[in-house]
């Protein structure tokens, strides 16, 4: 996190910045502008989503991931494989509106202009450490069972 004594200096806003989800104009005056910091470079970037969309993703993305894995287990191993390959998500990510530059691995911090506050990019409900590894192993075991069943059916 940032030192509490530090003041965030926003990046120059790209001209005509619009939210890629809602198409609303994004401005500091409207209080819907936010930035994200990527690691390990520590560089800041303008979000292409409004702050309300970013906050919604933080709140819902982990639960959405779990629901998508559950639904995929009703479908096919390939769908589960796509979801489970990287493991359960920890941090907010979106390749289109929150791209992480080459050489960086993840978003660690968000800054919202409406409250001029920082917020962690860890998804609400996301598991970390041993809890995450346990969930991931369980998901990988389910995938192996599905692949074995599909291979048996294809004989």
Short mmCIF file of C-alpha atoms in Angstrom, two decimals:
data_model
loop_
_atom_site.label_atom_id
_atom_site.label_comp_id
_atom_site.label_asym_id
_atom_site.label_seq_id
_atom_site.Cartn_x
_atom_site.Cartn_y
_atom_site.Cartn_z
CA UNK A 1 0.00 0.00 0.00
CA UNK A 2 0.94 3.62 -0.29
CA UNK A 3 2.26 5.64 2.61
CA UNK A 4 -0.68 7.42 4.22
CA UNK A 5 1.23 10.70 3.92
CA UNK A 6 1.56 10.46 0.16
CA UNK A 7 -0.77 12.26 -2.21
CA UNK A 8 -1.66 10.51 -5.43
CA UNK A 9 -1.09 12.57 -8.55
CA UNK A 10 -3.48 11.30 -11.23
CA UNK A 11 -2.17 10.56 -14.69
CA UNK A 12 -3.21 12.93 -17.46
CA UNK A 13 -6.63 11.69 -18.56
CA UNK A 14 -6.73 10.38 -22.11
CA UNK A 15 -8.96 12.66 -24.15
CA UNK A 16 -12.46 11.29 -24.71
CA UNK A 17 -12.05 8.44 -22.21
CA UNK A 18 -15.22 6.32 -22.16
CA UNK A 19 -16.06 3.30 -20.04
CA UNK A 20 -15.82 0.14 -22.16
CA UNK A 21 -18.75 -1.37 -20.25
CA UNK A 22 -21.24 1.49 -19.89
CA UNK A 23 -20.00 3.94 -22.55
CA UNK A 24 -20.27 6.81 -20.06
CA UNK A 25 -17.65 9.54 -20.17
CA UNK A 26 -14.94 9.03 -17.56
CA UNK A 27 -13.81 12.24 -15.90
CA UNK A 28 -12.36 13.35 -12.59
CA UNK A 29 -15.19 15.91 -12.33
CA UNK A 30 -17.80 13.12 -12.53
CA UNK A 31 -15.87 11.16 -9.90
CA UNK A 32 -15.83 7.99 -11.99
CA UNK A 33 -12.15 7.90 -12.93
CA UNK A 34 -9.80 5.32 -11.45
CA UNK A 35 -6.27 4.11 -11.96
CA UNK A 36 -4.54 0.82 -11.28
CA UNK A 37 -0.97 -0.05 -10.38
CA UNK A 38 0.78 -3.08 -11.85
CA UNK A 39 3.61 -5.09 -10.34
CA UNK A 40 6.49 -5.57 -10.24
CA UNK A 41 7.08 -2.27 -12.11
CA UNK A 42 4.86 -0.20 -9.81
CA UNK A 43 3.56 1.78 -12.79
CA UNK A 44 0.12 3.42 -12.80
CA UNK A 45 -2.41 3.16 -15.65
CA UNK A 46 -5.79 4.72 -16.43
CA UNK A 47 -8.66 2.24 -16.22
CA UNK A 48 -10.83 1.94 -19.29
CA UNK A 49 -13.73 1.11 -16.97
CA UNK A 50 -15.50 3.63 -14.77
CA UNK A 51 -14.91 3.29 -11.05
CA UNK A 52 -18.39 1.80 -10.51
CA UNK A 53 -17.61 -1.03 -12.95
CA UNK A 54 -14.22 -1.68 -11.34
CA UNK A 55 -15.84 -1.85 -7.89
CA UNK A 56 -18.50 -4.25 -9.23
CA UNK A 57 -15.80 -6.51 -10.70
CA UNK A 58 -13.89 -6.51 -7.41
CA UNK A 59 -17.04 -7.58 -5.63
CA UNK A 60 -18.27 -10.22 -8.10
CA UNK A 61 -15.37 -11.72 -10.10
CA UNK A 62 -14.32 -14.45 -7.66
CA UNK A 63 -17.90 -15.67 -7.19
CA UNK A 64 -18.40 -15.53 -10.97
CA UNK A 65 -15.28 -17.67 -11.43
CA UNK A 66 -16.57 -20.29 -8.97
CA UNK A 67 -20.00 -20.33 -10.67
CA UNK A 68 -18.42 -20.66 -14.12
CA UNK A 69 -16.28 -23.62 -12.99
CA UNK A 70 -19.36 -25.27 -11.47
CA UNK A 71 -21.36 -24.79 -14.70
CA UNK A 72 -18.44 -26.01 -16.81
CA UNK A 73 -18.31 -29.29 -14.88
CA UNK A 74 -21.77 -29.96 -16.32
CA UNK A 75 -20.43 -29.42 -19.82
CA UNK A 76 -16.99 -30.73 -20.80
CA UNK A 77 -13.41 -31.04 -19.64
CA UNK A 78 -12.20 -28.45 -22.16
CA UNK A 79 -14.38 -25.77 -20.55
CA UNK A 80 -13.10 -26.68 -17.08
CA UNK A 81 -9.50 -26.77 -18.35
CA UNK A 82 -9.77 -23.20 -19.68
CA UNK A 83 -11.02 -21.93 -16.32
CA UNK A 84 -8.78 -23.99 -14.03
CA UNK A 85 -5.48 -23.69 -15.93
CA UNK A 86 -4.28 -20.55 -14.08
CA UNK A 87 -5.87 -21.42 -10.78
CA UNK A 88 -8.45 -19.46 -8.83
CA UNK A 89 -8.04 -15.71 -9.37
CA UNK A 90 -6.71 -13.53 -6.59
CA UNK A 91 -6.42 -10.11 -8.22
CA UNK A 92 -8.68 -8.03 -10.42
CA UNK A 93 -7.86 -8.51 -14.08
CA UNK A 94 -9.34 -7.64 -17.44
CA UNK A 95 -7.17 -7.90 -20.55
CA UNK A 96 -9.16 -5.26 -22.43
CA UNK A 97 -9.95 -2.51 -19.94
CA UNK A 98 -7.18 -3.15 -17.39
CA UNK A 99 -4.27 -4.47 -19.47
CA UNK A 100 -1.12 -5.47 -17.61
CA UNK A 101 2.02 -4.39 -19.50
CA UNK A 102 4.56 -6.95 -20.63
CA UNK A 103 6.95 -7.70 -17.80
CA UNK A 104 4.33 -7.08 -15.11
CA UNK A 105 2.32 -9.90 -13.59
CA UNK A 106 -0.73 -8.42 -11.89
CA UNK A 107 -2.64 -5.41 -10.61
CA UNK A 108 -2.02 -4.82 -6.92
CA UNK A 109 -3.60 -1.46 -6.12
CA UNK A 110 -6.43 0.77 -7.30
CA UNK A 111 -6.97 4.50 -6.85
CA UNK A 112 -10.47 5.98 -7.03
CA UNK A 113 -10.72 9.72 -7.65
CA UNK A 114 -14.17 10.09 -6.05
CA UNK A 115 -12.83 9.38 -2.57
CA UNK A 116 -9.15 9.86 -3.43
CA UNK A 117 -8.48 6.54 -1.78
CA UNK A 118 -6.48 3.43 -2.49
CA UNK A 119 -7.91 -0.05 -2.49
CA UNK A 120 -6.32 -3.44 -2.83
CA UNK A 121 -7.04 -5.27 -6.07
CA UNK A 122 -7.63 -8.57 -4.26
CA UNK A 123 -11.04 -9.88 -5.29
CA UNK A 124 -13.72 -10.08 -2.62
CA UNK A 125 -13.81 -13.67 -1.35
CA UNK A 126 -10.61 -14.67 -3.15
CA UNK A 127 -8.62 -17.39 -1.45
CA UNK A 128 -4.88 -17.10 -0.95
CA UNK A 129 -2.06 -19.32 0.24
CA UNK A 130 -2.94 -22.85 1.31
CA UNK A 131 -6.70 -22.28 0.97
CA UNK A 132 -6.24 -21.30 -2.68
CA UNK A 133 -3.93 -24.26 -3.34
CA UNK A 134 -6.46 -26.66 -1.77
CA UNK A 135 -9.29 -25.32 -3.96
CA UNK A 136 -7.08 -25.49 -7.04
CA UNK A 137 -6.06 -29.11 -6.32
CA UNK A 138 -9.74 -30.04 -5.91
CA UNK A 139 -10.56 -28.37 -9.24
CA UNK A 140 -7.65 -30.14 -10.94
CA UNK A 141 -8.85 -33.48 -9.53
CA UNK A 142 -12.33 -32.83 -10.95
CA UNK A 143 -10.75 -32.00 -14.31
CA UNK A 144 -8.70 -35.23 -14.30
CA UNK A 145 -11.86 -37.25 -13.56
CA UNK A 146 -13.70 -35.52 -16.39
CA UNK A 147 -10.83 -36.09 -18.82
CA UNK A 148 -10.69 -39.76 -17.84
CA UNK A 149 -14.46 -40.13 -18.33
CA UNK A 150 -14.28 -38.42 -21.75
CA UNK A 151 -11.37 -40.64 -22.81
CA UNK A 152 -13.35 -43.72 -21.73
CA UNK A 153 -16.41 -42.55 -23.67
CA UNK A 154 -14.31 -41.93 -26.79
CA UNK A 155 -13.06 -45.55 -26.92
#
